[in-house]
mmCIF file of C-alpha atoms in Angstrom:
data_model
loop_
_atom_site.group_PDB
_atom_site.id
_atom_site.type_symbol
_atom_site.label_atom_id
_atom_site.label_comp_id
_atom_site.label_asym_id
_atom_site.label_seq_id
_atom_site.Cartn_x
_atom_site.Cartn_y
_atom_site.Cartn_z
ATOM 1 C CA MET A 942 57.748 94.589 96.109
ATOM 2 C CA ALA A 943 61.219 94.647 97.393
ATOM 3 C CA PRO A 944 61.700 94.311 101.139
ATOM 4 C CA LYS A 945 62.280 97.472 102.941
ATOM 5 C CA SER A 946 65.643 98.002 104.176
ATOM 6 C CA ARG A 947 66.459 98.493 107.691
ATOM 7 C CA LEU A 948 68.217 101.701 106.352
ATOM 8 C CA SER A 949 64.856 103.046 105.319
ATOM 9 C CA ASP A 950 62.974 102.086 108.693
ATOM 10 C CA HIS A 951 65.783 103.941 110.513
ATOM 11 C CA ALA A 952 64.766 107.083 108.197
ATOM 12 C CA ALA A 953 60.961 106.778 109.357
ATOM 13 C CA SER A 954 62.004 107.343 113.099
ATOM 14 C CA ARG A 955 64.483 110.274 112.412
ATOM 15 C CA PRO A 956 64.120 112.790 115.296
ATOM 16 C CA PRO A 957 64.101 116.364 114.831
ATOM 17 C CA CYS A 958 67.817 117.408 115.063
ATOM 18 C CA THR A 959 69.405 120.874 115.507
ATOM 19 C CA LEU A 960 73.089 120.181 114.478
ATOM 20 C CA SER A 961 75.853 122.908 114.515
ATOM 21 C CA THR A 962 77.515 123.168 110.965
ATOM 22 C CA THR A 963 80.908 122.471 112.748
ATOM 23 C CA ILE A 964 80.025 119.308 113.884
ATOM 24 C CA LEU A 965 81.837 116.197 112.751
ATOM 25 C CA ILE A 966 79.061 113.287 112.500
ATOM 26 C CA SER A 967 80.033 109.842 110.823
ATOM 27 C CA GLU A 968 77.280 108.558 108.458
ATOM 28 C CA THR A 969 76.837 105.487 110.532
ATOM 29 C CA ALA A 970 76.142 107.355 113.809
ATOM 30 C CA GLN A 971 72.379 106.788 114.693
ATOM 31 C CA LEU A 972 70.134 109.269 115.902
ATOM 32 C CA THR A 973 66.773 107.792 116.930
ATOM 33 C CA GLY A 974 63.607 108.518 119.005
ATOM 34 C CA SER A 975 61.109 111.148 118.571
ATOM 35 C CA HIS A 976 62.212 113.972 120.947
ATOM 36 C CA PRO A 977 64.459 116.702 119.760
ATOM 37 C CA ILE A 978 68.383 116.164 119.690
ATOM 38 C CA SER A 979 70.457 119.212 119.588
ATOM 39 C CA ILE A 980 74.422 119.035 119.146
ATOM 40 C CA GLY A 981 76.637 122.163 119.761
ATOM 41 C CA GLU A 982 79.615 123.136 117.768
ATOM 42 C CA HIS A 983 82.869 121.075 117.191
ATOM 43 C CA THR A 984 81.459 118.033 118.567
ATOM 44 C CA VAL A 985 82.609 114.418 117.142
ATOM 45 C CA LEU A 986 80.131 111.642 116.527
ATOM 46 C CA HIS A 987 82.136 108.551 115.854
ATOM 47 C CA PRO A 988 80.628 105.720 113.568
ATOM 48 C CA ARG A 989 78.001 103.465 115.434
ATOM 49 C CA CYS A 990 77.445 105.994 118.185
ATOM 50 C CA ARG A 991 73.847 105.904 119.240
ATOM 51 C CA LEU A 992 71.765 108.431 120.562
ATOM 52 C CA ASN A 993 68.174 107.634 121.546
ATOM 53 C CA SER A 994 65.663 110.247 122.304
ATOM 54 C CA THR A 995 62.626 107.967 122.684
ATOM 55 C CA LEU A 996 61.809 109.288 126.079
ATOM 56 C CA GLY A 997 63.113 112.919 126.094
ATOM 57 C CA PRO A 998 65.169 115.417 124.523
ATOM 58 C CA ILE A 999 69.122 114.943 124.206
ATOM 59 C CA THR A 1000 71.181 118.123 124.284
ATOM 60 C CA ILE A 1001 75.107 117.848 123.584
ATOM 61 C CA GLY A 1002 77.572 120.747 124.247
ATOM 62 C CA ASP A 1003 80.475 122.028 122.067
ATOM 63 C CA TYR A 1004 83.822 120.200 122.024
ATOM 64 C CA CYS A 1005 82.442 116.911 123.028
ATOM 65 C CA ILE A 1006 83.790 113.511 121.797
ATOM 66 C CA LEU A 1007 81.379 110.303 121.298
ATOM 67 C CA ASN A 1008 83.313 107.343 120.556
ATOM 68 C CA GLU A 1009 81.830 104.216 118.712
ATOM 69 C CA ARG A 1010 79.169 102.103 120.472
ATOM 70 C CA VAL A 1011 78.264 104.891 122.968
ATOM 71 C CA ASN A 1012 74.914 104.810 123.822
ATOM 72 C CA ILE A 1013 73.251 107.930 125.098
ATOM 73 C CA ALA A 1014 69.581 107.801 126.060
ATOM 74 C CA ALA A 1015 67.399 110.133 127.510
ATOM 75 C CA PRO A 1016 66.001 108.899 130.988
ATOM 76 C CA ASP A 1017 62.562 110.886 130.886
ATOM 77 C CA ARG A 1018 60.762 113.701 129.655
ATOM 78 C CA GLU A 1019 63.281 116.115 131.104
ATOM 79 C CA GLY A 1020 65.815 114.796 129.055
ATOM 80 C CA CYS A 1021 69.354 114.318 128.838
ATOM 81 C CA LYS A 1022 72.112 117.314 128.909
ATOM 82 C CA ILE A 1023 75.787 116.873 128.365
ATOM 83 C CA GLU A 1024 77.974 120.171 128.736
ATOM 84 C CA ASN A 1025 80.884 121.166 126.977
ATOM 85 C CA TYR A 1026 84.182 119.118 126.674
ATOM 86 C CA VAL A 1027 82.749 115.954 127.682
ATOM 87 C CA MET A 1028 84.659 112.778 126.467
ATOM 88 C CA VAL A 1029 82.450 109.249 126.185
ATOM 89 C CA GLU A 1030 84.692 106.489 125.424
ATOM 90 C CA MET A 1031 83.635 103.241 123.726
ATOM 91 C CA ASN A 1032 80.740 100.924 125.022
ATOM 92 C CA ALA A 1033 79.913 103.512 127.611
ATOM 93 C CA VAL A 1034 76.118 103.875 128.629
ATOM 94 C CA VAL A 1035 74.895 107.471 129.748
ATOM 95 C CA GLU A 1036 71.244 107.950 130.551
ATOM 96 C CA ALA A 1037 72.137 110.886 132.965
ATOM 97 C CA ARG A 1038 69.920 113.811 133.744
ATOM 98 C CA SER A 1039 72.970 116.070 133.194
ATOM 99 C CA VAL A 1040 76.768 115.762 132.677
ATOM 100 C CA GLY A 1041 78.909 118.652 133.625
ATOM 101 C CA GLU A 1042 81.739 120.276 131.767
ATOM 102 C CA GLY A 1043 85.000 118.353 131.208
ATOM 103 C CA THR A 1044 83.759 115.251 132.531
ATOM 104 C CA PHE A 1045 85.650 111.797 131.098
ATOM 105 C CA ILE A 1046 83.655 108.794 130.973
ATOM 106 C CA GLU A 1047 85.790 105.905 129.851
ATOM 107 C CA VAL A 1048 85.561 102.477 128.367
ATOM 108 C CA GLY A 1049 82.377 100.753 129.121
ATOM 109 C CA ALA A 1050 81.411 102.960 132.231
ATOM 110 C CA LYS A 1051 77.482 103.287 132.969
ATOM 111 C CA LEU A 1052 75.679 106.603 134.253
ATOM 112 C CA GLY A 1053 72.680 105.082 135.421
ATOM 113 C CA GLY A 1054 69.107 106.639 134.989
ATOM 114 C CA LYS A 1055 68.516 110.184 135.932
ATOM 115 C CA CYS A 1056 71.860 110.736 137.694
ATOM 116 C CA ILE A 1057 73.289 114.031 137.948
ATOM 117 C CA VAL A 1058 77.161 114.563 137.327
ATOM 118 C CA GLY A 1059 79.165 117.327 138.176
ATOM 119 C CA LYS A 1060 82.082 119.212 136.307
ATOM 120 C CA ASN A 1061 85.604 117.755 135.518
ATOM 121 C CA CYS A 1062 84.543 114.134 136.945
ATOM 122 C CA LYS A 1063 86.446 111.201 135.691
ATOM 123 C CA PHE A 1064 84.984 107.629 135.543
ATOM 124 C CA SER A 1065 87.554 105.048 134.890
ATOM 125 C CA PRO A 1066 86.759 101.956 132.931
ATOM 126 C CA LEU A 1067 83.775 99.703 133.496
ATOM 127 C CA THR A 1068 82.741 101.742 136.625
ATOM 128 C CA THR A 1069 78.962 102.345 137.246
ATOM 129 C CA VAL A 1070 76.821 105.144 138.915
ATOM 130 C CA GLY A 1071 73.559 104.263 140.326
ATOM 131 C CA GLU A 1072 70.323 105.539 139.379
ATOM 132 C CA GLU A 1073 69.412 109.115 140.483
ATOM 133 C CA GLU A 1074 72.619 109.438 142.141
ATOM 134 C CA ILE A 1075 74.553 112.842 142.444
ATOM 135 C CA VAL A 1076 78.109 113.032 141.756
ATOM 136 C CA GLU A 1077 79.886 116.160 142.998
ATOM 137 C CA ASP A 1078 82.277 118.051 140.670
ATOM 138 C CA ASP A 1079 85.973 116.871 140.487
ATOM 139 C CA THR A 1080 84.934 113.127 141.544
ATOM 140 C CA VAL A 1081 87.101 110.166 140.263
ATOM 141 C CA ILE A 1082 85.385 106.893 140.268
ATOM 142 C CA TYR A 1083 87.977 104.237 139.686
ATOM 143 C CA GLY A 1084 88.628 100.571 140.488
ATOM 144 C CA TYR A 1085 85.874 98.715 142.018
ATOM 145 C CA GLY A 1086 83.850 101.769 142.778
ATOM 146 C CA GLU A 1087 86.200 103.721 144.811
ATOM 147 C CA ARG A 1088 85.985 107.295 144.755
ATOM 148 C CA ARG A 1089 88.380 110.400 145.407
ATOM 149 C CA LYS A 1090 88.292 114.106 144.726
ATOM 150 C CA ASP A 1091 90.521 115.430 142.031
ATOM 151 C CA MET A 1092 92.784 117.999 143.380
ATOM 152 C CA SER A 1093 95.093 118.726 140.266
ATOM 153 C CA ALA A 1094 94.598 122.170 138.430
ATOM 154 C CA ASN A 1095 94.933 120.877 135.078
ATOM 155 C CA LYS A 1096 91.461 121.457 133.920
ATOM 156 C CA GLU A 1097 92.334 123.950 131.351
ATOM 157 C CA THR A 1098 94.962 121.652 129.748
ATOM 158 C CA ARG A 1099 92.493 118.769 129.564
ATOM 159 C CA LYS A 1100 90.040 121.031 127.521
ATOM 160 C CA LYS A 1101 93.204 122.132 125.342
ATOM 161 C CA LEU A 1102 93.976 118.274 124.684
ATOM 162 C CA VAL A 1103 90.294 117.518 123.725
ATOM 163 C CA GLU A 1104 90.182 120.415 121.149
ATOM 164 C CA ARG A 1105 93.537 119.115 119.605
ATOM 165 C CA GLN A 1106 92.172 115.531 119.470
ATOM 166 C CA ILE A 1107 88.930 116.830 117.555
ATOM 167 C CA GLU A 1108 91.372 118.411 115.265
ATOM 168 C CA GLY A 1109 92.973 115.474 114.556
ATOM 169 C CA LEU A 1110 89.865 113.570 114.172
ATOM 170 C CA ARG A 1111 88.822 116.103 111.382
ATOM 171 C CA ALA A 1112 91.087 114.545 109.003
ATOM 172 C CA LEU A 1113 90.012 110.806 109.657
ATOM 173 C CA ILE A 1114 86.442 110.827 110.136
ATOM 174 C CA LYS A 1115 84.010 111.793 107.026
ATOM 175 C CA SER A 1116 81.382 113.933 108.252
ATOM 176 C CA ASP A 1117 77.912 113.263 106.760
ATOM 177 C CA ARG A 1118 75.937 116.042 108.468
ATOM 178 C CA ALA A 1119 73.351 116.551 105.775
ATOM 179 C CA LYS A 1120 71.964 112.924 106.163
ATOM 180 C CA PHE A 1121 70.557 113.605 109.537
ATOM 181 C CA LEU A 1122 69.076 116.881 108.741
ATOM 182 C CA THR A 1123 66.218 115.810 106.256
ATOM 183 C CA MET B 1288 84.863 76.558 122.515
ATOM 184 C CA PRO B 1289 82.495 78.173 120.219
ATOM 185 C CA PRO B 1290 79.980 76.106 118.028
ATOM 186 C CA LYS B 1291 80.457 75.142 114.473
ATOM 187 C CA GLN B 1292 78.932 78.350 112.550
ATOM 188 C CA VAL B 1293 76.274 77.852 109.836
ATOM 189 C CA LYS B 1294 78.033 78.122 106.220
ATOM 190 C CA GLY B 1295 78.315 81.424 104.905
ATOM 191 C CA GLU B 1296 78.767 83.397 108.049
ATOM 192 C CA TYR B 1297 82.236 83.980 107.299
ATOM 193 C CA ILE B 1298 84.251 85.343 104.183
ATOM 194 C CA GLU B 1299 87.241 83.479 103.793
ATOM 195 C CA THR B 1300 90.385 85.378 102.260
ATOM 196 C CA ASP B 1301 93.388 83.706 100.064
ATOM 197 C CA THR B 1302 95.460 83.687 103.386
ATOM 198 C CA GLY B 1303 92.578 81.835 105.289
ATOM 199 C CA ASN B 1304 91.309 84.637 107.344
ATOM 200 C CA LYS B 1305 87.784 84.364 108.225
ATOM 201 C CA VAL B 1306 86.010 87.497 108.515
ATOM 202 C CA SER B 1307 82.424 87.513 109.813
ATOM 203 C CA ARG B 1308 79.889 89.207 107.216
ATOM 204 C CA LYS B 1309 78.527 91.039 110.393
ATOM 205 C CA SER B 1310 81.797 92.200 111.720
ATOM 206 C CA ASN B 1311 82.349 96.310 111.517
ATOM 207 C CA ILE B 1312 85.550 97.070 109.820
ATOM 208 C CA LEU B 1313 86.516 100.564 109.123
ATOM 209 C CA GLY B 1314 89.502 101.631 106.638
ATOM 210 C CA SER B 1315 90.246 98.020 105.869
ATOM 211 C CA GLN B 1316 93.005 99.443 103.620
ATOM 212 C CA ASN B 1317 94.924 100.258 106.837
ATOM 213 C CA ILE B 1318 94.576 96.860 108.232
ATOM 214 C CA ILE B 1319 97.075 93.850 107.740
ATOM 215 C CA LEU B 1320 95.962 90.477 108.670
ATOM 216 C CA GLY B 1321 98.716 87.617 108.751
ATOM 217 C CA GLY B 1322 96.247 84.830 107.998
ATOM 218 C CA LYS B 1323 94.241 82.260 109.530
ATOM 219 C CA THR B 1324 92.620 84.973 111.738
ATOM 220 C CA ILE B 1325 88.997 84.705 112.836
ATOM 221 C CA ILE B 1326 87.106 87.805 113.334
ATOM 222 C CA GLN B 1327 83.513 87.249 114.444
ATOM 223 C CA ALA B 1328 80.227 89.172 114.216
ATOM 224 C CA ASP B 1329 79.652 92.773 115.588
ATOM 225 C CA CYS B 1330 83.480 92.759 116.128
ATOM 226 C CA THR B 1331 84.837 96.402 115.406
ATOM 227 C CA ILE B 1332 88.017 97.307 114.101
ATOM 228 C CA ARG B 1333 89.066 100.979 113.584
ATOM 229 C CA GLY B 1334 91.533 100.878 110.604
ATOM 230 C CA ASP B 1335 90.312 104.334 109.932
ATOM 231 C CA LEU B 1336 92.277 105.778 112.659
ATOM 232 C CA ARG B 1337 95.699 105.993 111.017
ATOM 233 C CA ARG B 1338 98.658 108.319 111.574
ATOM 234 C CA SER B 1339 98.072 111.603 110.310
ATOM 235 C CA GLY B 1340 100.442 113.204 107.920
ATOM 236 C CA ALA B 1341 102.044 111.434 104.973
ATOM 237 C CA PRO B 1342 102.509 107.833 104.569
ATOM 238 C CA GLY B 1343 105.731 106.905 106.078
ATOM 239 C CA GLN B 1344 108.196 103.883 105.420
ATOM 240 C CA HIS B 1345 105.392 101.285 106.137
ATOM 241 C CA GLY B 1346 102.682 103.156 104.432
ATOM 242 C CA ASN B 1347 99.501 104.099 106.511
ATOM 243 C CA VAL B 1348 99.088 100.790 108.544
ATOM 244 C CA ALA B 1349 96.780 101.267 111.515
ATOM 245 C CA ILE B 1350 96.481 97.703 112.715
ATOM 246 C CA ALA B 1351 98.833 94.861 111.788
ATOM 247 C CA VAL B 1352 97.710 91.501 113.146
ATOM 248 C CA GLY B 1353 99.750 88.252 113.074
ATOM 249 C CA ARG B 1354 98.636 84.566 112.312
ATOM 250 C CA TYR B 1355 96.018 82.656 114.249
ATOM 251 C CA CYS B 1356 94.352 85.326 116.022
ATOM 252 C CA PHE B 1357 90.779 85.148 117.263
ATOM 253 C CA PHE B 1358 88.563 88.081 117.813
ATOM 254 C CA ALA B 1359 85.355 87.230 119.521
ATOM 255 C CA ARG B 1360 81.891 88.778 119.033
ATOM 256 C CA SER B 1361 81.627 92.437 120.140
ATOM 257 C CA SER B 1362 85.429 92.878 120.687
ATOM 258 C CA VAL B 1363 87.041 96.309 119.587
ATOM 259 C CA LEU B 1364 90.314 97.033 118.309
ATOM 260 C CA ARG B 1365 91.305 100.680 118.082
ATOM 261 C CA PRO B 1366 94.707 102.148 117.835
ATOM 262 C CA PRO B 1367 95.723 104.630 120.271
ATOM 263 C CA GLY B 1368 96.156 108.066 120.133
ATOM 264 C CA LYS B 1369 97.544 110.884 121.641
ATOM 265 C CA VAL B 1370 98.953 114.645 121.575
ATOM 266 C CA SER B 1371 102.323 114.805 120.474
ATOM 267 C CA ARG B 1372 104.083 117.923 119.723
ATOM 268 C CA GLY B 1373 101.046 119.950 119.727
ATOM 269 C CA ALA B 1374 99.135 117.630 117.072
ATOM 270 C CA PHE B 1375 97.087 114.878 118.019
ATOM 271 C CA SER B 1376 97.779 111.631 116.013
ATOM 272 C CA PHE B 1377 96.954 107.824 116.286
ATOM 273 C CA TYR B 1378 99.929 105.414 116.372
ATOM 274 C CA PRO B 1379 99.592 102.062 114.851
ATOM 275 C CA MET B 1380 98.941 98.808 116.723
ATOM 276 C CA LYS B 1381 100.747 95.560 116.701
ATOM 277 C CA LEU B 1382 99.368 92.180 117.603
ATOM 278 C CA GLY B 1383 101.492 88.936 117.183
ATOM 279 C CA ASP B 1384 100.528 85.630 116.451
ATOM 280 C CA HIS B 1385 97.753 83.491 118.586
ATOM 281 C CA VAL B 1386 96.233 86.370 120.195
ATOM 282 C CA PHE B 1387 92.899 85.621 121.640
ATOM 283 C CA ILE B 1388 90.346 88.580 122.385
ATOM 284 C CA GLY B 1389 87.302 87.576 124.270
ATOM 285 C CA GLU B 1390 83.697 88.641 123.900
ATOM 286 C CA GLY B 1391 83.415 92.604 124.380
ATOM 287 C CA ALA B 1392 87.073 93.087 125.307
ATOM 288 C CA VAL B 1393 88.358 96.520 124.111
ATOM 289 C CA VAL B 1394 91.903 96.954 123.109
ATOM 290 C CA GLU B 1395 93.898 100.218 122.622
ATOM 291 C CA ALA B 1396 97.127 98.584 123.316
ATOM 292 C CA ALA B 1397 100.361 99.872 121.281
ATOM 293 C CA MET B 1398 101.736 96.426 120.966
ATOM 294 C CA VAL B 1399 100.472 92.969 122.122
ATOM 295 C CA GLY B 1400 103.009 90.028 121.847
ATOM 296 C CA SER B 1401 102.314 86.377 120.509
ATOM 297 C CA PHE B 1402 100.061 83.648 122.767
ATOM 298 C CA VAL B 1403 98.236 86.323 124.441
ATOM 299 C CA HIS B 1404 94.773 85.471 125.828
ATOM 300 C CA ILE B 1405 92.668 88.679 126.968
ATOM 301 C CA GLY B 1406 89.425 87.503 128.650
ATOM 302 C CA ALA B 1407 85.919 88.573 128.043
ATOM 303 C CA GLY B 1408 84.937 92.190 128.755
ATOM 304 C CA ALA B 1409 88.453 93.256 129.680
ATOM 305 C CA VAL B 1410 89.748 96.754 128.760
ATOM 306 C CA ILE B 1411 93.319 97.348 127.635
ATOM 307 C CA GLY B 1412 94.017 101.046 128.010
ATOM 308 C CA LYS B 1413 95.986 103.418 125.297
ATOM 309 C CA PHE B 1414 99.743 102.560 124.538
ATOM 310 C CA ALA B 1415 99.728 99.412 126.881
ATOM 311 C CA ILE B 1416 102.451 96.899 125.787
ATOM 312 C CA ILE B 1417 101.807 93.329 126.417
ATOM 313 C CA LYS B 1418 104.647 90.789 126.071
ATOM 314 C CA ASP B 1419 104.530 87.267 124.871
ATOM 315 C CA CYS B 1420 102.377 84.298 126.778
ATOM 316 C CA VAL B 1421 100.342 86.378 128.914
ATOM 317 C CA ARG B 1422 96.698 85.545 130.020
ATOM 318 C CA ILE B 1423 94.332 88.562 130.989
ATOM 319 C CA GLU B 1424 91.546 87.309 132.963
ATOM 320 C CA GLU B 1425 87.876 88.347 132.289
ATOM 321 C CA GLY B 1426 86.823 91.796 133.270
ATOM 322 C CA THR B 1427 90.344 93.225 133.955
ATOM 323 C CA VAL B 1428 91.147 96.969 133.441
ATOM 324 C CA VAL B 1429 94.719 97.311 132.270
ATOM 325 C CA ALA B 1430 95.692 101.049 132.694
ATOM 326 C CA PRO B 1431 97.236 103.002 129.897
ATOM 327 C CA ASN B 1432 100.826 102.793 129.326
ATOM 328 C CA THR B 1433 101.322 99.566 131.360
ATOM 329 C CA VAL B 1434 103.856 97.304 130.246
ATOM 330 C CA ILE B 1435 103.129 93.667 131.078
ATOM 331 C CA PRO B 1436 106.168 91.253 131.560
ATOM 332 C CA PRO B 1437 106.074 87.728 129.618
ATOM 333 C CA PHE B 1438 104.525 84.662 131.096
ATOM 334 C CA SER B 1439 102.143 86.655 133.556
ATOM 335 C CA ARG B 1440 98.861 86.071 134.457
ATOM 336 C CA VAL B 1441 96.919 89.507 134.945
ATOM 337 C CA ALA B 1442 93.831 90.369 137.013
ATOM 338 C CA GLY B 1443 91.921 93.310 138.762
ATOM 339 C CA ARG B 1444 91.173 96.695 138.343
ATOM 340 C CA PRO B 1445 93.689 98.080 137.842
ATOM 341 C CA GLY B 1446 95.301 94.838 136.316
ATOM 342 C CA VAL B 1447 98.324 93.706 137.890
ATOM 343 C CA VAL B 1448 100.482 90.504 137.697
ATOM 344 C CA VAL B 1449 98.965 87.748 140.064
ATOM 345 C CA GLU B 1450 100.913 85.027 138.995
ATOM 346 C CA GLU B 1451 103.326 83.660 136.637
ATOM 347 C CA LEU B 1452 102.713 81.289 134.141
ATOM 348 C CA PRO B 1453 104.915 78.116 133.803
ATOM 349 C CA GLU B 1454 107.027 77.751 130.869
ATOM 350 C CA THR B 1455 104.877 75.351 129.230
ATOM 351 C CA ALA B 1456 102.096 77.785 128.821
ATOM 352 C CA GLN B 1457 102.600 78.472 125.116
ATOM 353 C CA ASP B 1458 101.145 75.311 124.567
ATOM 354 C CA SER B 1459 97.775 75.971 126.328
ATOM 355 C CA LEU B 1460 97.392 79.454 124.720
ATOM 356 C CA GLU B 1461 97.760 78.165 121.173
ATOM 357 C CA LEU B 1462 94.938 78.998 118.665
ATOM 358 C CA LYS B 1463 95.322 76.482 115.935
ATOM 359 C CA GLY B 1464 92.460 74.408 117.491
ATOM 360 C CA ILE B 1465 90.032 77.115 117.338
ATOM 361 C CA TYR B 1466 90.778 77.948 113.917
ATOM 362 C CA ARG B 1467 89.965 74.336 112.737
ATOM 363 C CA MET B 1468 86.710 74.397 114.510
ATOM 364 C CA ILE B 1469 85.365 77.464 112.515
#
């Protein structure tokens, strides 16, 4: 008998998924675990982005962008909830309980287990948030862990930019939604 | 210096590029390698993120790389993107000769000159321009749109020039030696 390929093993542990019909999901994205994963409208999952629901359910809102090598894992049974317009850049690790609307998580940032992140936050590259920490709305974490409040009032513009970016990505990334639904 | 690899790990092209079988290259038709470039395992290159619209004068090149470059394990190269005139588009990324990219580094620069060393875990922001003979230390975060002058050593978050390099820096930044070892 031919050896089992890694791909078929992956298929065996496929979690129950609720995927909106308008999402853009690369065929090399990885959804693993046993708890349900649901993804909202117009969300983009780049190739090799990993969602792991072994410990709890994962809910992702509308108009999110999850880049390659992003790792999203539910911290426990209560799961991980990511609201609308959240942008997660490369190499980021998200194990938060919840991430508020319009938050930007940049390259290599780490959100530790069960932390709660408010709306319109920004985590600049390689910053970390500790376990069970609560980050208020509009917080910017930058440099070596410095924090400040974002006083600018450009939240709506930021949302529009995310929408434009998703439109642009539509022409470039081949979506294979059906692969994750069987 | 990396140890000598087991035979068969790399695929060698006609121009002497050595590309690991375990590397992760998307949209290879949009990537130009100048020759004698080494791409190690788990390295991600996003050639699929090309400029939107009709192919221009130079076709649809997303990433152009010079000679004697070295991309270490788990590094990521990705063309920068932005919204311009109401539409989101990616812009081509150019790398010169003798560019070293360390383990786990993420590069979204618009242009990187020749004889540039990017340390492990560094993050180069979108549309950054790095001139010739530059050494970027490990774990540096270069902010988006930064221009780094020639002969500088950059460190910190955000990355700033901490020292000028001597005129002899080019010799120490040459990568012919590494190419011969692999």
